[in-house]
Every structure is written in C-alpha cells, then in structure tokens.
Amino acid sequence: QGPQVDWNRMYASEILALCVQNTAEAREAIAKQDAVEKLLRGIAVYRKREPEDSQEQEFVQNLFDCLCNMMVTPKNQVDFGKQQGMELMIRMMRERKFACRLALRLANHAMNHCAENCLLFVEKLGLPVIFSLF
C-alpha cells in the first residue's frame, strides 16, 4: 500500500511537471537534488498497484511527465539507467497495469540518443516485453 495522495502532493506534482517541461533551469536545479532517483521511487509504488482514483492517476501521470522531461538531458538519461530505471520500466510494462503505457513512453525517452540505456534495455530483455504489448 503506497502513501495517500492528498491535494497538496497532487498539485505539487503538477507544478513540478510544468516547471520541468518549460525551463532548462528547472531541470538542472532539480537534477542536482537527485530528482531522477526520487521520482523513480515515487512511481515504483505503482508497479503492481493501480491508482485508487482519478486524483491518484493524475499524480502518477505527473511523475512520469517529470521523468520524461528530465530525459532531455544526457546526464539524466545516464542517471536513469544507473538508478535501475530501465529495469523498473520493463517490469511495469510486464505487469500491464495502469502505468504500462506510461512506462513505455518513459523508456522511449530514456533510450533516445542514449546508447547505454538502449544496451541496458536489450540486456534486461525489454524487447520481448515490448513486442508482446502490440
């Protein structure tokens, strides 16, 4: 059972997603605070668990949006791989829960122009998981 998502957390995630989407300075500032690791911990709860309501769904989508926007920077892509983000995305796709399509999108962003993450994806047997989705 994950932490309850109250309105403050939901709005904070939405504001963070907007800031990270719109400014490189915001991406750099939160990257210095180990944002990739913290955001991965936030979404890991939903690997096997479905969000309970639409508010929690929006919260999860905002966390994924933050991570997708963080993948613009090569350093963040490498951090994503080192923090076992690719393995988590593969597991989420394999579970086929709410976060499956969000994990697919994030994996795509993480592998874009990043050979290290592409290699990780293949080594961790991500290809059969993707092929089974379609």
PDB file of N, CA and C in Angstrom, residues 60-130:
ATOM      1  N   VAL A  60       0.315  10.150 -10.666  1.00  0.00           N
ATOM      2  CA  VAL A  60       1.250   9.221 -11.308  1.00  0.00           C
ATOM      3  C   VAL A  60       1.653   9.749 -12.685  1.00  0.00           C
ATOM      4  N   GLN A  61       0.695  10.232 -13.450  1.00  0.00           N
ATOM      5  CA  GLN A  61       0.995  10.787 -14.775  1.00  0.00           C
ATOM      6  C   GLN A  61       1.938  11.978 -14.670  1.00  0.00           C
ATOM      7  N   ASN A  62       1.757  12.802 -13.655  1.00  0.00           N
ATOM      8  CA  ASN A  62       2.644  13.950 -13.463  1.00  0.00           C
ATOM      9  C   ASN A  62       4.071  13.502 -13.147  1.00  0.00           C
ATOM     10  N   LEU A  63       4.211  12.466 -12.326  1.00  0.00           N
ATOM     11  CA  LEU A  63       5.556  11.961 -12.018  1.00  0.00           C
ATOM     12  C   LEU A  63       6.231  11.417 -13.273  1.00  0.00           C
ATOM     13  N   PHE A  64       5.488  10.683 -14.080  1.00  0.00           N
ATOM     14  CA  PHE A  64       6.037  10.174 -15.341  1.00  0.00           C
ATOM     15  C   PHE A  64       6.384  11.327 -16.286  1.00  0.00           C
ATOM     16  N   ASP A  65       5.528  12.353 -16.338  1.00  0.00           N
ATOM     17  CA  ASP A  65       5.814  13.512 -17.185  1.00  0.00           C
ATOM     18  C   ASP A  65       7.105  14.203 -16.756  1.00  0.00           C
ATOM     19  N   CYS A  66       7.294  14.331 -15.455  1.00  0.00           N
ATOM     20  CA  CYS A  66       8.538  14.926 -14.942  1.00  0.00           C
ATOM     21  C   CYS A  66       9.746  14.134 -15.431  1.00  0.00           C
ATOM     22  N   LEU A  67       9.692  12.828 -15.276  1.00  0.00           N
ATOM     23  CA  LEU A  67      10.815  11.992 -15.701  1.00  0.00           C
ATOM     24  C   LEU A  67      11.029  12.063 -17.208  1.00  0.00           C
ATOM     25  N   CYS A  68       9.945  12.052 -17.985  1.00  0.00           N
ATOM     26  CA  CYS A  68      10.090  12.161 -19.444  1.00  0.00           C
ATOM     27  C   CYS A  68      10.788  13.452 -19.820  1.00  0.00           C
ATOM     28  N   ASN A  69      10.403  14.540 -19.184  1.00  0.00           N
ATOM     29  CA  ASN A  69      11.029  15.826 -19.481  1.00  0.00           C
ATOM     30  C   ASN A  69      12.462  15.901 -18.980  1.00  0.00           C
ATOM     31  N   MET A  70      12.776  15.161 -17.931  1.00  0.00           N
ATOM     32  CA  MET A  70      14.153  15.115 -17.437  1.00  0.00           C
ATOM     33  C   MET A  70      15.068  14.382 -18.416  1.00  0.00           C
ATOM     34  N   MET A  71      14.513  13.512 -19.254  1.00  0.00           N
ATOM     35  CA  MET A  71      15.320  12.710 -20.175  1.00  0.00           C
ATOM     36  C   MET A  71      15.846  13.513 -21.365  1.00  0.00           C
ATOM     37  N   VAL A  72      15.569  14.803 -21.403  1.00  0.00           N
ATOM     38  CA  VAL A  72      16.111  15.669 -22.450  1.00  0.00           C
ATOM     39  C   VAL A  72      17.624  15.801 -22.287  1.00  0.00           C
ATOM     40  N   THR A  73      18.085  15.728 -21.054  1.00  0.00           N
ATOM     41  CA  THR A  73      19.500  15.897 -20.733  1.00  0.00           C
ATOM     42  C   THR A  73      20.206  14.541 -20.712  1.00  0.00           C
ATOM     43  N   PRO A  74      21.305  14.387 -21.451  1.00  0.00           N
ATOM     44  CA  PRO A  74      22.031  13.109 -21.463  1.00  0.00           C
ATOM     45  C   PRO A  74      22.463  12.627 -20.079  1.00  0.00           C
ATOM     46  N   LYS A  75      22.855  13.552 -19.200  1.00  0.00           N
ATOM     47  CA  LYS A  75      23.266  13.160 -17.849  1.00  0.00           C
ATOM     48  C   LYS A  75      22.104  12.503 -17.099  1.00  0.00           C
ATOM     49  N   ASN A  76      20.912  13.050 -17.260  1.00  0.00           N
ATOM     50  CA  ASN A  76      19.746  12.468 -16.600  1.00  0.00           C
ATOM     51  C   ASN A  76      19.400  11.107 -17.185  1.00  0.00           C
ATOM     52  N   GLN A  77      19.623  10.929 -18.478  1.00  0.00           N
ATOM     53  CA  GLN A  77      19.386   9.624 -19.098  1.00  0.00           C
ATOM     54  C   GLN A  77      20.320   8.579 -18.498  1.00  0.00           C
ATOM     55  N   VAL A  78      21.581   8.945 -18.339  1.00  0.00           N
ATOM     56  CA  VAL A  78      22.560   8.019 -17.757  1.00  0.00           C
ATOM     57  C   VAL A  78      22.198   7.722 -16.306  1.00  0.00           C
ATOM     58  N   ASP A  79      21.805   8.762 -15.551  1.00  0.00           N
ATOM     59  CA  ASP A  79      21.376   8.557 -14.165  1.00  0.00           C
ATOM     60  C   ASP A  79      20.179   7.614 -14.095  1.00  0.00           C
ATOM     61  N   PHE A  80      19.256   7.760 -15.031  1.00  0.00           N
ATOM     62  CA  PHE A  80      18.080   6.897 -15.097  1.00  0.00           C
ATOM     63  C   PHE A  80      18.500   5.438 -15.227  1.00  0.00           C
ATOM     64  N   GLY A  81      19.446   5.171 -16.101  1.00  0.00           N
ATOM     65  CA  GLY A  81      19.948   3.806 -16.263  1.00  0.00           C
ATOM     66  C   GLY A  81      20.665   3.304 -15.033  1.00  0.00           C
ATOM     67  N   LYS A  82      21.472   4.156 -14.420  1.00  0.00           N
ATOM     68  CA  LYS A  82      22.223   3.756 -13.230  1.00  0.00           C
ATOM     69  C   LYS A  82      21.320   3.515 -12.031  1.00  0.00           C
ATOM     70  N   GLN A  83      20.192   4.212 -11.974  1.00  0.00           N
ATOM     71  CA  GLN A  83      19.250   4.060 -10.862  1.00  0.00           C
ATOM     72  C   GLN A  83      18.263   2.907 -11.097  1.00  0.00           C
ATOM     73  N   GLN A  84      18.548   2.074 -12.063  1.00  0.00           N
ATOM     74  CA  GLN A  84      17.728   0.918 -12.427  1.00  0.00           C
ATOM     75  C   GLN A  84      16.347   1.321 -12.924  1.00  0.00           C
ATOM     76  N   GLY A  85      16.280   2.492 -13.540  1.00  0.00           N
ATOM     77  CA  GLY A  85      15.027   2.963 -14.104  1.00  0.00           C
ATOM     78  C   GLY A  85      14.555   2.112 -15.266  1.00  0.00           C
ATOM     79  N   MET A  86      15.490   1.671 -16.087  1.00  0.00           N
ATOM     80  CA  MET A  86      15.103   0.859 -17.239  1.00  0.00           C
ATOM     81  C   MET A  86      14.517  -0.474 -16.785  1.00  0.00           C
ATOM     82  N   GLU A  87      15.119  -1.078 -15.760  1.00  0.00           N
ATOM     83  CA  GLU A  87      14.600  -2.334 -15.232  1.00  0.00           C
ATOM     84  C   GLU A  87      13.187  -2.143 -14.675  1.00  0.00           C
ATOM     85  N   LEU A  88      12.972  -1.019 -13.983  1.00  0.00           N
ATOM     86  CA  LEU A  88      11.650  -0.731 -13.440  1.00  0.00           C
ATOM     87  C   LEU A  88      10.626  -0.556 -14.557  1.00  0.00           C
ATOM     88  N   MET A  89      11.003   0.126 -15.631  1.00  0.00           N
ATOM     89  CA  MET A  89      10.066   0.329 -16.743  1.00  0.00           C
ATOM     90  C   MET A  89       9.701  -1.007 -17.396  1.00  0.00           C
ATOM     91  N   ILE A  90      10.687  -1.885 -17.541  1.00  0.00           N
ATOM     92  CA  ILE A  90      10.424  -3.203 -18.128  1.00  0.00           C
ATOM     93  C   ILE A  90       9.465  -3.993 -17.236  1.00  0.00           C
ATOM     94  N   ARG A  91       9.690  -3.943 -15.923  1.00  0.00           N
ATOM     95  CA  ARG A  91       8.799  -4.643 -15.002  1.00  0.00           C
ATOM     96  C   ARG A  91       7.387  -4.069 -15.055  1.00  0.00           C
ATOM     97  N   MET A  92       7.290  -2.748 -15.153  1.00  0.00           N
ATOM     98  CA  MET A  92       5.968  -2.114 -15.217  1.00  0.00           C
ATOM     99  C   MET A  92       5.238  -2.494 -16.509  1.00  0.00           C
ATOM    100  N   MET A  93       5.963  -2.573 -17.598  1.00  0.00           N
ATOM    101  CA  MET A  93       5.341  -2.985 -18.858  1.00  0.00           C
ATOM    102  C   MET A  93       4.908  -4.443 -18.781  1.00  0.00           C
ATOM    103  N   ARG A  94       5.712  -5.259 -18.125  1.00  0.00           N
ATOM    104  CA  ARG A  94       5.391  -6.680 -17.998  1.00  0.00           C
ATOM    105  C   ARG A  94       4.140  -6.886 -17.148  1.00  0.00           C
ATOM    106  N   GLU A  95       3.933  -6.055 -16.132  1.00  0.00           N
ATOM    107  CA  GLU A  95       2.770  -6.181 -15.241  1.00  0.00           C
ATOM    108  C   GLU A  95       1.468  -5.771 -15.929  1.00  0.00           C
ATOM    109  N   ARG A  96       1.549  -4.902 -16.924  1.00  0.00           N
ATOM    110  CA  ARG A  96       0.371  -4.430 -17.673  1.00  0.00           C
ATOM    111  C   ARG A  96      -0.700  -3.811 -16.796  1.00  0.00           C
ATOM    112  N   LYS A  97      -0.259  -3.020 -15.851  1.00  0.00           N
ATOM    113  CA  LYS A  97      -1.186  -2.271 -15.000  1.00  0.00           C
ATOM    114  C   LYS A  97      -1.358  -0.876 -15.593  1.00  0.00           C
ATOM    115  N   PHE A  98      -1.890   0.025 -14.793  1.00  0.00           N
ATOM    116  CA  PHE A  98      -2.143   1.401 -15.227  1.00  0.00           C
ATOM    117  C   PHE A  98      -0.889   2.055 -15.811  1.00  0.00           C
ATOM    118  N   ALA A  99       0.250   1.826 -15.194  1.00  0.00           N
ATOM    119  CA  ALA A  99       1.481   2.512 -15.571  1.00  0.00           C
ATOM    120  C   ALA A  99       2.172   1.909 -16.790  1.00  0.00           C
ATOM    121  N   CYS A 100       1.622   0.884 -17.394  1.00  0.00           N
ATOM    122  CA  CYS A 100       2.273   0.199 -18.511  1.00  0.00           C
ATOM    123  C   CYS A 100       2.592   1.143 -19.672  1.00  0.00           C
ATOM    124  N   ARG A 101       1.610   1.859 -20.149  1.00  0.00           N
ATOM    125  CA  ARG A 101       1.822   2.771 -21.293  1.00  0.00           C
ATOM    126  C   ARG A 101       2.708   3.953 -20.914  1.00  0.00           C
ATOM    127  N   LEU A 102       2.592   4.405 -19.678  1.00  0.00           N
ATOM    128  CA  LEU A 102       3.455   5.486 -19.208  1.00  0.00           C
ATOM    129  C   LEU A 102       4.908   5.015 -19.151  1.00  0.00           C
ATOM    130  N   ALA A 103       5.112   3.768 -18.722  1.00  0.00           N
ATOM    131  CA  ALA A 103       6.458   3.194 -18.664  1.00  0.00           C
ATOM    132  C   ALA A 103       7.047   3.047 -20.063  1.00  0.00           C
ATOM    133  N   LEU A 104       6.219   2.663 -21.022  1.00  0.00           N
ATOM    134  CA  LEU A 104       6.676   2.538 -22.405  1.00  0.00           C
ATOM    135  C   LEU A 104       7.147   3.888 -22.935  1.00  0.00           C
ATOM    136  N   ARG A 105       6.372   4.926 -22.666  1.00  0.00           N
ATOM    137  CA  ARG A 105       6.735   6.274 -23.112  1.00  0.00           C
ATOM    138  C   ARG A 105       8.032   6.747 -22.450  1.00  0.00           C
ATOM    139  N   LEU A 106       8.162   6.501 -21.146  1.00  0.00           N
ATOM    140  CA  LEU A 106       9.365   6.912 -20.435  1.00  0.00           C
ATOM    141  C   LEU A 106      10.591   6.140 -20.925  1.00  0.00           C
ATOM    142  N   ALA A 107      10.442   4.854 -21.174  1.00  0.00           N
ATOM    143  CA  ALA A 107      11.565   4.061 -21.697  1.00  0.00           C
ATOM    144  C   ALA A 107      12.004   4.621 -23.046  1.00  0.00           C
ATOM    145  N   ASN A 108      11.050   5.001 -23.870  1.00  0.00           N
ATOM    146  CA  ASN A 108      11.369   5.601 -25.162  1.00  0.00           C
ATOM    147  C   ASN A 108      12.193   6.872 -24.984  1.00  0.00           C
ATOM    148  N   HIS A 109      11.768   7.747 -24.091  1.00  0.00           N
ATOM    149  CA  HIS A 109      12.507   8.986 -23.833  1.00  0.00           C
ATOM    150  C   HIS A 109      13.903   8.692 -23.278  1.00  0.00           C
ATOM    151  N   ALA A 110      14.002   7.705 -22.420  1.00  0.00           N
ATOM    152  CA  ALA A 110      15.291   7.379 -21.795  1.00  0.00           C
ATOM    153  C   ALA A 110      16.282   6.789 -22.789  1.00  0.00           C
ATOM    154  N   MET A 111      15.785   6.116 -23.823  1.00  0.00           N
ATOM    155  CA  MET A 111      16.679   5.493 -24.805  1.00  0.00           C
ATOM    156  C   MET A 111      17.013   6.418 -25.973  1.00  0.00           C
ATOM    157  N   ASN A 112      16.304   7.517 -26.118  1.00  0.00           N
ATOM    158  CA  ASN A 112      16.503   8.429 -27.239  1.00  0.00           C
ATOM    159  C   ASN A 112      17.922   9.004 -27.222  1.00  0.00           C
ATOM    160  N   HIS A 113      18.739   8.634 -28.193  1.00  0.00           N
ATOM    161  CA  HIS A 113      20.132   9.088 -28.328  1.00  0.00           C
ATOM    162  C   HIS A 113      21.000   8.699 -27.131  1.00  0.00           C
ATOM    163  N   CYS A 114      20.674   7.605 -26.465  1.00  0.00           N
ATOM    164  CA  CYS A 114      21.455   7.147 -25.314  1.00  0.00           C
ATOM    165  C   CYS A 114      21.766   5.662 -25.493  1.00  0.00           C
ATOM    166  N   ALA A 115      22.945   5.401 -26.032  1.00  0.00           N
ATOM    167  CA  ALA A 115      23.341   4.020 -26.327  1.00  0.00           C
ATOM    168  C   ALA A 115      23.391   3.154 -25.065  1.00  0.00           C
ATOM    169  N   GLU A 116      23.798   3.759 -23.939  1.00  0.00           N
ATOM    170  CA  GLU A 116      23.885   2.992 -22.690  1.00  0.00           C
ATOM    171  C   GLU A 116      22.530   2.421 -22.292  1.00  0.00           C
ATOM    172  N   ASN A 117      21.493   3.247 -22.375  1.00  0.00           N
ATOM    173  CA  ASN A 117      20.160   2.785 -21.995  1.00  0.00           C
ATOM    174  C   ASN A 117      19.591   1.790 -23.013  1.00  0.00           C
ATOM    175  N   CYS A 118      19.923   1.995 -24.281  1.00  0.00           N
ATOM    176  CA  CYS A 118      19.477   1.038 -25.306  1.00  0.00           C
ATOM    177  C   CYS A 118      20.082  -0.340 -25.032  1.00  0.00           C
ATOM    178  N   LEU A 119      21.359  -0.362 -24.719  1.00  0.00           N
ATOM    179  CA  LEU A 119      22.035  -1.615 -24.400  1.00  0.00           C
ATOM    180  C   LEU A 119      21.429  -2.255 -23.148  1.00  0.00           C
ATOM    181  N   LEU A 120      21.180  -1.428 -22.133  1.00  0.00           N
ATOM    182  CA  LEU A 120      20.542  -1.933 -20.915  1.00  0.00           C
ATOM    183  C   LEU A 120      19.188  -2.561 -21.222  1.00  0.00           C
ATOM    184  N   PHE A 121      18.416  -1.899 -22.066  1.00  0.00           N
ATOM    185  CA  PHE A 121      17.082  -2.375 -22.410  1.00  0.00           C
ATOM    186  C   PHE A 121      17.146  -3.755 -23.065  1.00  0.00           C
ATOM    187  N   VAL A 122      18.094  -3.910 -23.967  1.00  0.00           N
ATOM    188  CA  VAL A 122      18.241  -5.201 -24.649  1.00  0.00           C
ATOM    189  C   VAL A 122      18.762  -6.264 -23.683  1.00  0.00           C
ATOM    190  N   GLU A 123      19.744  -5.898 -22.856  1.00  0.00           N
ATOM    191  CA  GLU A 123      20.325  -6.854 -21.902  1.00  0.00           C
ATOM    192  C   GLU A 123      19.307  -7.326 -20.868  1.00  0.00           C
ATOM    193  N   LYS A 124      18.409  -6.441 -20.472  1.00  0.00           N
ATOM    194  CA  LYS A 124      17.410  -6.778 -19.453  1.00  0.00           C
ATOM    195  C   LYS A 124      16.147  -7.389 -20.062  1.00  0.00           C
ATOM    196  N   LEU A 125      16.242  -7.789 -21.318  1.00  0.00           N
ATOM    197  CA  LEU A 125      15.165  -8.490 -22.030  1.00  0.00           C
ATOM    198  C   LEU A 125      13.901  -7.640 -22.172  1.00  0.00           C
ATOM    199  N   GLY A 126      14.102  -6.384 -22.548  1.00  0.00           N
ATOM    200  CA  GLY A 126      12.972  -5.492 -22.754  1.00  0.00           C
ATOM    201  C   GLY A 126      12.273  -5.685 -24.088  1.00  0.00           C
ATOM    202  N   LEU A 127      13.001  -6.190 -25.098  1.00  0.00           N
ATOM    203  CA  LEU A 127      12.389  -6.347 -26.424  1.00  0.00           C
ATOM    204  C   LEU A 127      11.194  -7.302 -26.432  1.00  0.00           C
ATOM    205  N   PRO A 128      11.289  -8.493 -25.824  1.00  0.00           N
ATOM    206  CA  PRO A 128      10.117  -9.374 -25.817  1.00  0.00           C
ATOM    207  C   PRO A 128       8.909  -8.742 -25.107  1.00  0.00           C
ATOM    208  N   VAL A 129       9.187  -7.948 -24.094  1.00  0.00           N
ATOM    209  CA  VAL A 129       8.103  -7.287 -23.356  1.00  0.00           C
ATOM    210  C   VAL A 129       7.395  -6.284 -24.248  1.00  0.00           C
ATOM    211  N   ILE A 130       8.174  -5.494 -24.997  1.00  0.00           N
ATOM    212  CA  ILE A 130       7.568  -4.504 -25.906  1.00  0.00           C
ATOM    213  C   ILE A 130       6.784  -5.199 -27.014  1.00  0.00           C
TER     214      ILE A 130
END
